[in-house]
Coordinates of C-alpha atoms and ligand atoms in Angstrom, one line a residue:
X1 CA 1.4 -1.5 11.6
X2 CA 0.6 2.4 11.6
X3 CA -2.3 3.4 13.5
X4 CA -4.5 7.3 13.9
X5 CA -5.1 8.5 16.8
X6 CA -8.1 10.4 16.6
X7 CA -9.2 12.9 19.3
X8 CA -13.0 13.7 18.0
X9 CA -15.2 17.0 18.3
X10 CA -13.3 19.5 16.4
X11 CA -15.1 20.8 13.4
X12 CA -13.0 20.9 10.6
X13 CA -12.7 24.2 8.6
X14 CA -10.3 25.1 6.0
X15 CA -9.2 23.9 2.6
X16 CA -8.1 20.8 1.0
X17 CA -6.4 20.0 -1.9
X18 CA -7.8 17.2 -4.2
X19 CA -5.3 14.5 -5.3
X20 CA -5.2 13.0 -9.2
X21 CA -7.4 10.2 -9.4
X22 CA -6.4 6.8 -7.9
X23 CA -8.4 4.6 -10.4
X24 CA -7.4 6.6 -13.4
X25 CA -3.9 6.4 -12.0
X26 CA -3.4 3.0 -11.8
X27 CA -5.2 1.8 -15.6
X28 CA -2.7 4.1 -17.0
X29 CA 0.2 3.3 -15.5
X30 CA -0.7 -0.4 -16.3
X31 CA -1.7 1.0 -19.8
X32 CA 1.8 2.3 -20.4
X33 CA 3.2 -1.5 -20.8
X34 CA 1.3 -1.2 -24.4
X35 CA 3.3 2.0 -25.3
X36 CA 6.8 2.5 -26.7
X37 CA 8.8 5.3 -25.3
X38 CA 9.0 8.1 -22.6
X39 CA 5.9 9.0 -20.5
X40 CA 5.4 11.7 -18.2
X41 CA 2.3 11.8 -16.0
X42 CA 1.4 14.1 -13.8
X43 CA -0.8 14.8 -11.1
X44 CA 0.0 11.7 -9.4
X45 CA -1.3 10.3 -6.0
X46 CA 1.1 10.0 -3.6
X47 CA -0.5 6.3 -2.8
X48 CA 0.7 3.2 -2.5
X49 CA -2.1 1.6 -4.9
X50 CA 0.3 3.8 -7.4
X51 CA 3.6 2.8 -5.9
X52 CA 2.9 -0.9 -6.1
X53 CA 1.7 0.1 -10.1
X54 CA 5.1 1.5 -10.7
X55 CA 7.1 -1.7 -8.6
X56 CA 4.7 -3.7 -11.6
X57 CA 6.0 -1.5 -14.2
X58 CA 9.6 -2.0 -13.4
X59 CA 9.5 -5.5 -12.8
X60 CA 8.6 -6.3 -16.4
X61 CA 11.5 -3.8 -17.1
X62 CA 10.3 -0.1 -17.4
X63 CA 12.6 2.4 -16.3
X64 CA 10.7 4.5 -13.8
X65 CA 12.2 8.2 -12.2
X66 CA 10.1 10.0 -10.2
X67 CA 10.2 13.6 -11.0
X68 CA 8.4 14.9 -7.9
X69 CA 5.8 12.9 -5.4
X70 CA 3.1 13.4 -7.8
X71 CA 5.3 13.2 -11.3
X72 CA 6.7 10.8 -12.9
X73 CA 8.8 9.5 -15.8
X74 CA 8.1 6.1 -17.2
X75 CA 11.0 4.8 -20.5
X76 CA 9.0 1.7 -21.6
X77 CA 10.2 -0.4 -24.7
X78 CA 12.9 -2.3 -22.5
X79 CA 10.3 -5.0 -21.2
X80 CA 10.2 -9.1 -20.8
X81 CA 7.2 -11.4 -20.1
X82 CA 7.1 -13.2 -16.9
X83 CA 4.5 -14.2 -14.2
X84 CA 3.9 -11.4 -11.8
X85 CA 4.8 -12.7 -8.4
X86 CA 2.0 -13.3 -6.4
X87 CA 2.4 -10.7 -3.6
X88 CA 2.9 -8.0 -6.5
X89 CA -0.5 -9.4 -7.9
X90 CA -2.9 -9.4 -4.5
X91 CA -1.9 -6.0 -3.7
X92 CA -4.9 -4.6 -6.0
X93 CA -7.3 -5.0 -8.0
X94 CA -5.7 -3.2 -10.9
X95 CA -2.9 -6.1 -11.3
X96 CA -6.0 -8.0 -13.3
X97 CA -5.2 -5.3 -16.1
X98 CA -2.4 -7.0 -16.8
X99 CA -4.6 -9.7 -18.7
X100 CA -5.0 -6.7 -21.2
X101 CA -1.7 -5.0 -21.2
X102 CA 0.3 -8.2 -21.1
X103 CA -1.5 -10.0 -24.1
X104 CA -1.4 -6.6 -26.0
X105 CA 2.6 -6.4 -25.7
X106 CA 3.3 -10.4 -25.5
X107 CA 0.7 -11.7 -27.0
X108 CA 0.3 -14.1 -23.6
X109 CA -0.5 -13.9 -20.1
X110 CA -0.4 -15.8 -17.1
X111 CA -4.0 -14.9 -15.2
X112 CA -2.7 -13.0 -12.3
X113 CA -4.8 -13.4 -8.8
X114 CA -5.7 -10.0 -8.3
X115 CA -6.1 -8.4 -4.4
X116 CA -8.5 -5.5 -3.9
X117 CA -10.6 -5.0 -1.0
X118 CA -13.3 -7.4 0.0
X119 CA -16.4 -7.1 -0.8
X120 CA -17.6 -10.6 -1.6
X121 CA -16.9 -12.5 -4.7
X122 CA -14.9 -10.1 -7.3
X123 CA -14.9 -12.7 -10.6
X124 CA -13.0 -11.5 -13.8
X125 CA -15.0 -13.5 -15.9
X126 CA -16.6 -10.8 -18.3
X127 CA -12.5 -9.8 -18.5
X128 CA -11.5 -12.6 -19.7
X129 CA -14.9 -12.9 -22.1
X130 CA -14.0 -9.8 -23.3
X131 CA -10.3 -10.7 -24.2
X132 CA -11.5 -13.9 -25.7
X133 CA -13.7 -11.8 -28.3
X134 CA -10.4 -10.4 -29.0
X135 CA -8.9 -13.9 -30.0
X136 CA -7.0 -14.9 -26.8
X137 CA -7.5 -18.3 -26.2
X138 CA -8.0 -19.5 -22.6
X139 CA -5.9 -22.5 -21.4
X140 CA -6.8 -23.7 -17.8
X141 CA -4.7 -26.0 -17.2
X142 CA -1.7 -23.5 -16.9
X143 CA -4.2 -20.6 -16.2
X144 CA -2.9 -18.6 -19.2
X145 CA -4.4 -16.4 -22.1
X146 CA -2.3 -16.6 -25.0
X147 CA -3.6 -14.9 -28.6
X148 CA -0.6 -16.4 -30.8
X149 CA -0.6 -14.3 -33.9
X150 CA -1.6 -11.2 -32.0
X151 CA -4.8 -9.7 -30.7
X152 CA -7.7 -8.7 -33.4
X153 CA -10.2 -6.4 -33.4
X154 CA -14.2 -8.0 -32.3
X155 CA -17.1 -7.0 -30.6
X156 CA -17.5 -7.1 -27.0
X157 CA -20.6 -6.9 -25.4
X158 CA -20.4 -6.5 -21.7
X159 CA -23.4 -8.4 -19.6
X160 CA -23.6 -6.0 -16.9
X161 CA -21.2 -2.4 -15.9
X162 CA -17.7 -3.1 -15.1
X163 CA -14.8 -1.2 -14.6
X164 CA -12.1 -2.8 -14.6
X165 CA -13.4 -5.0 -17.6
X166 CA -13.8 -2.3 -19.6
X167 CA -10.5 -0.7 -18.9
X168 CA -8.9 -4.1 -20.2
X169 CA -10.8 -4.3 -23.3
X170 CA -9.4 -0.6 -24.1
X171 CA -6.4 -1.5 -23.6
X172 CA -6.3 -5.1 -24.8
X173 CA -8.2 -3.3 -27.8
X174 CA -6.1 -0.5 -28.2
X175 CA -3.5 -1.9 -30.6
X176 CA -5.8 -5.0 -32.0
X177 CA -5.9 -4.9 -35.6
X178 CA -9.0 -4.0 -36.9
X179 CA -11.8 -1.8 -35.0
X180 CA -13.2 -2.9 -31.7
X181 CA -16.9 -2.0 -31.0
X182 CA -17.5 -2.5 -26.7
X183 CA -21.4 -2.2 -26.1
X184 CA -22.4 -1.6 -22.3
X185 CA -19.1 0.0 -21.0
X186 CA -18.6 1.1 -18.2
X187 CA -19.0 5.2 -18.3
X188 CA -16.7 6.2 -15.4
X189 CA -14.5 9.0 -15.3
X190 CA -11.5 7.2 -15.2
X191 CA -12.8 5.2 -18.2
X192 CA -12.1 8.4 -20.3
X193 CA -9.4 9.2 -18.5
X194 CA -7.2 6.3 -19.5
X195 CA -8.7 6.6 -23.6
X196 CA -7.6 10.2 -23.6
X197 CA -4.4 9.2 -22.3
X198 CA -3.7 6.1 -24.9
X199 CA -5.1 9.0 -27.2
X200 CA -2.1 11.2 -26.6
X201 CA 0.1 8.0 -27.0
X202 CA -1.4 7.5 -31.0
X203 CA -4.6 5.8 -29.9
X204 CA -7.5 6.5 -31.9
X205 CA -10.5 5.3 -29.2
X206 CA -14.0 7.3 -29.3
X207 CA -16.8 7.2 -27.4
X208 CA -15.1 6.7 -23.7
X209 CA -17.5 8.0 -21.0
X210 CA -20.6 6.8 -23.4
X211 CA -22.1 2.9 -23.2
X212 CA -20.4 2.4 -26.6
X213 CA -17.0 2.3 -27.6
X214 CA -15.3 2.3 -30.8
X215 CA -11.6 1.7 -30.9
X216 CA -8.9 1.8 -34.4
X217 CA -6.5 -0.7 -33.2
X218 CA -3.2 0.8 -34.1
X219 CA 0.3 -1.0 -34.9
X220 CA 2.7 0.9 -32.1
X221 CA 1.6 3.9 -29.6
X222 CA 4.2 6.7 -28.5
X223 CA 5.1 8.5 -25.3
X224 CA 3.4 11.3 -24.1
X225 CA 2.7 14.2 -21.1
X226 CA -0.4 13.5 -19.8
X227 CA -1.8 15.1 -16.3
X228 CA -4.4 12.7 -14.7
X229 CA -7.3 13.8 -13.9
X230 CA -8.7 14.7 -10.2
X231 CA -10.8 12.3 -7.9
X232 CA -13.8 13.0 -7.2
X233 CA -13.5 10.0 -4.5
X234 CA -11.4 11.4 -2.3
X235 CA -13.4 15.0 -2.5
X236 CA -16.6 13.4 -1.7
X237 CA -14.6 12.3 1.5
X238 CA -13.5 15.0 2.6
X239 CA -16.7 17.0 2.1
X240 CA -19.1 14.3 4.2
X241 CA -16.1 14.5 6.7
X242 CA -17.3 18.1 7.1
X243 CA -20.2 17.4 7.3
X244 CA -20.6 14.9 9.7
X245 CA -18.1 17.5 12.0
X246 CA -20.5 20.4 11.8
X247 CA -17.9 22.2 9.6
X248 CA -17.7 23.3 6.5
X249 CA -14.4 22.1 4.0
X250 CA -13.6 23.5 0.7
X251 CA -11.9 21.5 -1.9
X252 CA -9.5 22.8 -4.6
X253 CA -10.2 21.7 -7.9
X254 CA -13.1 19.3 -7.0
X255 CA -14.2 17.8 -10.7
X256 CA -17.9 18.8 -10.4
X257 CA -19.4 17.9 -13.5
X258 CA -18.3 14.0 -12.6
X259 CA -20.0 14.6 -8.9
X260 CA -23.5 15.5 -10.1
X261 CA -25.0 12.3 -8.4
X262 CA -23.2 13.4 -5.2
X263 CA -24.3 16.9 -5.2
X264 CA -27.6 16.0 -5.4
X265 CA -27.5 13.7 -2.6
X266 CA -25.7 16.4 -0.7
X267 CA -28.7 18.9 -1.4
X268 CA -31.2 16.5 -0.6
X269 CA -29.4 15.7 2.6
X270 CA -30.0 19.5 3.2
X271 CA -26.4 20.5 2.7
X272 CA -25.1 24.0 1.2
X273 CA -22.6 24.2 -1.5
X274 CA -20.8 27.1 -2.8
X275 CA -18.1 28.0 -5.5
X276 CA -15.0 30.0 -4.0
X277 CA -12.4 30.6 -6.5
X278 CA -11.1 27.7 -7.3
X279 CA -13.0 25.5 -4.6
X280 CA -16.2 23.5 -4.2
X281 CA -17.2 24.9 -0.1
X282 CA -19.8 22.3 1.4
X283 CA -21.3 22.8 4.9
X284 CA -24.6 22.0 6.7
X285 CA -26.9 21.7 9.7
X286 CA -30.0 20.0 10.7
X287 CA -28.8 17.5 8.0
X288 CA -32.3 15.5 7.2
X289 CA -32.2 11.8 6.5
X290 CA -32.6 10.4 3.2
X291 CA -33.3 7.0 0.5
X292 CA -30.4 6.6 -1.8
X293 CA -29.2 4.0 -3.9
X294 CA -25.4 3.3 -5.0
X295 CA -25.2 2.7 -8.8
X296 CA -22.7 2.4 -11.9
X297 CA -21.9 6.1 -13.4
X298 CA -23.4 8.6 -13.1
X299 CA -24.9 7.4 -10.3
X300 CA -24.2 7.5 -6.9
X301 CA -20.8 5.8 -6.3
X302 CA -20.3 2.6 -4.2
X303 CA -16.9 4.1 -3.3
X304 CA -18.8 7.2 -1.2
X305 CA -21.5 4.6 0.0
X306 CA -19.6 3.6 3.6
X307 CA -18.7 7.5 4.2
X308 CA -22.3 8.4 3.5
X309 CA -23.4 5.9 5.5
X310 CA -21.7 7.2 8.3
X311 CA -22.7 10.5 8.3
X312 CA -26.6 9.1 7.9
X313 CA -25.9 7.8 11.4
X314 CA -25.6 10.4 13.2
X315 CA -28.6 12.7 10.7
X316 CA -32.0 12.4 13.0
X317 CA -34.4 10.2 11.4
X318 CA -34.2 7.3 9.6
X319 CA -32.1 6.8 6.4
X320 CA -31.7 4.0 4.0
X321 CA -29.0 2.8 1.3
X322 CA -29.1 0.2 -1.4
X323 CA -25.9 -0.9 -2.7
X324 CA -26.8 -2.4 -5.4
X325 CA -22.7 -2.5 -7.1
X326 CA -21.2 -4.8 -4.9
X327 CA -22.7 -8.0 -2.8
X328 CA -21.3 -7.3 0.4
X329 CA -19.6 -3.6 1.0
X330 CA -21.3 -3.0 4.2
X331 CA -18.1 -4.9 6.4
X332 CA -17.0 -1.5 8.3
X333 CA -20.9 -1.7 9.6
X334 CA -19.9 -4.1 12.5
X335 CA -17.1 -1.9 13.1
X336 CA -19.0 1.2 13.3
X337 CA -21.7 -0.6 15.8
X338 CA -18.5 0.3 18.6
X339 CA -19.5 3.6 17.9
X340 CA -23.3 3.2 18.5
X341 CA -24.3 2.8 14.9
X342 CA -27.6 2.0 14.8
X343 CA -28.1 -0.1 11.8
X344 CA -30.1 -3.5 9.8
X345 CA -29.0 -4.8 7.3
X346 CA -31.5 -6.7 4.9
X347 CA -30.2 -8.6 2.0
X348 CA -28.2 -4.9 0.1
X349 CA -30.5 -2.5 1.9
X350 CA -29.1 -0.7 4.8
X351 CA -31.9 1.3 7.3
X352 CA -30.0 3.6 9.5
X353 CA -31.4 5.0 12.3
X354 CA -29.4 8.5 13.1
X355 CA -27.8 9.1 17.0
X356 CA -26.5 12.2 18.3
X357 CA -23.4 11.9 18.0
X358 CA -20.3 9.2 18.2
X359 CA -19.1 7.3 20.9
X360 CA -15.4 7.1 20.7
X361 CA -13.9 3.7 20.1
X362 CA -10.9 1.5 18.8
X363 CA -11.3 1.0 14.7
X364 CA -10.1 -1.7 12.9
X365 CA -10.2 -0.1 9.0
X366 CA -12.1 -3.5 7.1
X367 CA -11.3 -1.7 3.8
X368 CA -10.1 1.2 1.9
X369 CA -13.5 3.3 1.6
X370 CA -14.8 1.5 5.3
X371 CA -11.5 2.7 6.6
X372 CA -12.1 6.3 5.9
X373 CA -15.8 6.1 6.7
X374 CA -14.7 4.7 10.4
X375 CA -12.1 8.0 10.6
X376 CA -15.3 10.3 9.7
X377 CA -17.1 8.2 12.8
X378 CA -14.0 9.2 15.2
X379 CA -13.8 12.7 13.8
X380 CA -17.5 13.3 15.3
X381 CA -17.5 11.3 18.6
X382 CA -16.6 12.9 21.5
X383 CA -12.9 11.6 23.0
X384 CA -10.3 9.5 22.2
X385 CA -10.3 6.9 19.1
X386 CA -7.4 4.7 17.7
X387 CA -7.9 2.8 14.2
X388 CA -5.5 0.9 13.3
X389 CA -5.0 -1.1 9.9
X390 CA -4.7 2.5 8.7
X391 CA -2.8 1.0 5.0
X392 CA -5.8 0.0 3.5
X393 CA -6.7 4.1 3.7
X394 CA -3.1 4.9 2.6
X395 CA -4.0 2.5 -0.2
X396 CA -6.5 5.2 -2.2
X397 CA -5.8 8.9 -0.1
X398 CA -2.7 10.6 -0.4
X399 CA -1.3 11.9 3.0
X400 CA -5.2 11.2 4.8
X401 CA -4.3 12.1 8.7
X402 CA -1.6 15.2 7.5
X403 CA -5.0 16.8 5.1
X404 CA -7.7 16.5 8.1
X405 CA -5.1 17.8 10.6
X406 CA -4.6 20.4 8.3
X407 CA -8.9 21.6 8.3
X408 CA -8.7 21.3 12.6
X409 CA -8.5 17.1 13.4
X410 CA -6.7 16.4 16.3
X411 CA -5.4 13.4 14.3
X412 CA -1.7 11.9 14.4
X413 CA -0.2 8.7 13.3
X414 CA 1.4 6.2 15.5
Ligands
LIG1 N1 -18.2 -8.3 -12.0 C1 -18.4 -9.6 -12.4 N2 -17.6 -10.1 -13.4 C2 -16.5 -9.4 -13.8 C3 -16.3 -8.1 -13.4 C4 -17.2 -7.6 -12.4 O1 -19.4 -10.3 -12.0 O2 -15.7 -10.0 -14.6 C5 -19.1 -7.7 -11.0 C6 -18.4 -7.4 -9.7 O3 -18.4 -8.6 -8.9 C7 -19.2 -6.3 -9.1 C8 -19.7 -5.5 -10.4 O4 -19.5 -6.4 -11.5 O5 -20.4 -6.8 -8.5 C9 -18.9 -4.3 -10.7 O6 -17.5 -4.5 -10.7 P1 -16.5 -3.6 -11.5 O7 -15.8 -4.5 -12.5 O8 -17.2 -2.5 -12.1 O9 -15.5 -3.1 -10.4 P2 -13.9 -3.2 -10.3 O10 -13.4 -2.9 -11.6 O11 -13.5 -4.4 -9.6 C10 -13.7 -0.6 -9.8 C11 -12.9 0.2 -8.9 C12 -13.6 0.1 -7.5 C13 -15.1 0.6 -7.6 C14 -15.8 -0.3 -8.7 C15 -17.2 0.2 -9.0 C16 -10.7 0.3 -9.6 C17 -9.3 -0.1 -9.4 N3 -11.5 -0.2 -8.8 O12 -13.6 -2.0 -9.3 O13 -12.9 1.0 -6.6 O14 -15.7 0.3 -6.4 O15 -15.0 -0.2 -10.0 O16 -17.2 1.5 -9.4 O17 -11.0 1.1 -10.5 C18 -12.3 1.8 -4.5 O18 -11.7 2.8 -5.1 O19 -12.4 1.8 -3.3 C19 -12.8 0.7 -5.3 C20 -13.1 -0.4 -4.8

């Protein structure tokens, strides 16, 4: 098991490069099982959510050649149905859209048991609703979804935002005959992302990024070059990380019209931002506490709730968060408390009281986002942290320790 080794109090300064998108990464790659023929993304994550994508993709037969650490070349057409082995499955949460992509190119599917981090119950119900609209028929006694003459066009009408349901319906929808209205989709970035990539592949989906989507199921989808788009995840990191060090961090190709929720948390947190060239610069002092509550795009993202939480604890005053997304993502909380977080939780609120500053500590990462979030904590405290179960971060951000040590941490892996 790898561990950081954090030695806290430098402020970092300097510039970071921002990664391709790890949620948009990992519905397309799923979303190339549909296609027929030679794909070539680019601007991949070096992550391992994507590496465990592309071990899916060539165990139901795609020929996969990386061309670089952030390009690759995926030959599809050559694949078989089988049951994705369980340890393949709980990897991620993105093995569930398999349900779509599986029934799409089969016509069945065994329902996989998806991983993902844990934030209380994760159910796939509206997924499977959502596939059912489009003539799969659920059988629970062998926990499959099979549509026997192929999937047809319906409408789907989600009950509440989802994600990942949404990006199965696209692509469950994206080659059902007929056209496919979804009403209440989810409007993420990464939503469009993977329609405009099925788009270069032949797809003729309209409306991604909107509450409703319309979709021309077509007979067969091509390959295509497609360069995924950036995430604005991992740049909202990096730019509370700078914050909560008293530094300032500029990030190359930050997507800022997808962040405007963020920035304006940032400003009302007191932070500046400037434009350099090609780079969004964020810094700040006398940071002043604030309310905020997480919601589904384009509000403020769950995924940036544990990292802003973080820096709240150490901003004078007190702050509160809602997270009003997931039922329980406040885990990294109790980890945080080593640290001298002063915290309640009541029901999904979180009232944070801010500290000076950090004590050091020994992490345990709880999650992905909580993982970071505890990194930002051992960045500010004065001395020496460890945090160990460092894979959940390496999970969603592309060489993490090697990009802070690069803007002034005194960070190394063990
Ligand atoms: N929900 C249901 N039934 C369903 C699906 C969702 O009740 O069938 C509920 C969930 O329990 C949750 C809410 O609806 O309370 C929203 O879940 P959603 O489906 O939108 O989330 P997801 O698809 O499981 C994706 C991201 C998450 C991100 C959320 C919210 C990927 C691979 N994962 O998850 O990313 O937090 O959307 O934006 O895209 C992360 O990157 O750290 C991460 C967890």
């Amino acid at each position: 098991m790898k561990k950081y080794l954090i030695n806290g109090g430098n402020r970092l300064h300097g510039e970071i490069s921002v990664q391709g998108s790890k949620n948009s990464a990992v519905a397309i790659l799923i979303a190339c099982i549909i296609t027929d023929g030679e794909i070539l993304l680019t601007n991949l994550p070096d992550i391992s959510d994507v590496t465990n994508c592309l071990k899916i993709l060539t165990y139901y037969g795609c020929d996969v050649q990386y061309q670089d650490k952030n390009t690759v070349r995926i030959k599809t057409g050559y694949q078989e149905n089988r049951p994705l082995p369980e340890e393949l499955a709980k990897t991620m949460r993105a093995s569930s859209y398999l349900l779509g992509a599986l029934l799409s190119r089969f016509g069945s599917c065994r329902l996989p048991e998806s991983g993902g981090c844990n934030f209380g119950k994760r159910p796939i119900d509206f997924h499977i609703n959502a596939l059912k609209a489009l003539g799969a028929y659920e059988n629970t006694e062998n926990d499959t979804l099979t549509a026997h003459n192929g999937l047809t066009a319906g409408n789907i009408f989600f009950p509440a935002k989802t994600v990942g349901g949404t990006v199965n319906a696209i692509i469950a929808a994206a080659k059902a005959r007929g056209t496919t209205v979804i009403h209440n989709a989810a409007r993420e970035p990464h939503i469009k992302d993977l329609a405009s990539f099925l788009n270069s592949c032949g797809a003729e989906i309209f409306g991604a990024g909107s509450d409703t989507v319309i979709i021309n199921g077509k007979r067969k989808l091509h390959g295509c070059k497609y360069k995924i788009d950036y995430d604005m995840i991992e740049a909202g990191t990096y730019m509370l990380a700078a914050l909560a060090s008293n530094g300032k961090i500029c990030c190359k190709n930050t997507p800022v019209s997808e962040m405007q929720s963020f920035f304006s948390v940032l400003k009302k947190l007191g932070a500046v931002i400037t434009a350099k060239n090609n780079s969004i610069c964020v810094s700040g002092k006398n940071l002043r506490p604030i309310e905020t509550v997480t919601a589904p795009y384009p509000g403020f993202p769950t995924d940036l709730q544990p990292q802003l939480c973080t820096l709240l604890g150490i901003v004078k005053g007190n702050s509160t968060v809602k997270e009003t997304i997931f039922e329980n993502r406040f885990l990294y909380a109790k980890e945080l408390l080593k640290a001298g977080f002063v915290y309640d939780i009541d029901g999904r609120l979180m009232r944070i009281t801010g500290i000076q500053r950090y004590r050091s500590a020994e992490f345990t990462a709880t999650d992905l986002r909580g993982g970071a979030a505890l990194a930002i904590a051992a960045l500010n405290a004065d001395g020496k942290s460890s945090l160990k179960n460092v894979e959940y971060i390496e999970r969603g951000y592309s060489q993490f320790a090697k990009k802070l040590a690069s803007v002034g941490a005194d960070i190394r892996e063990e």
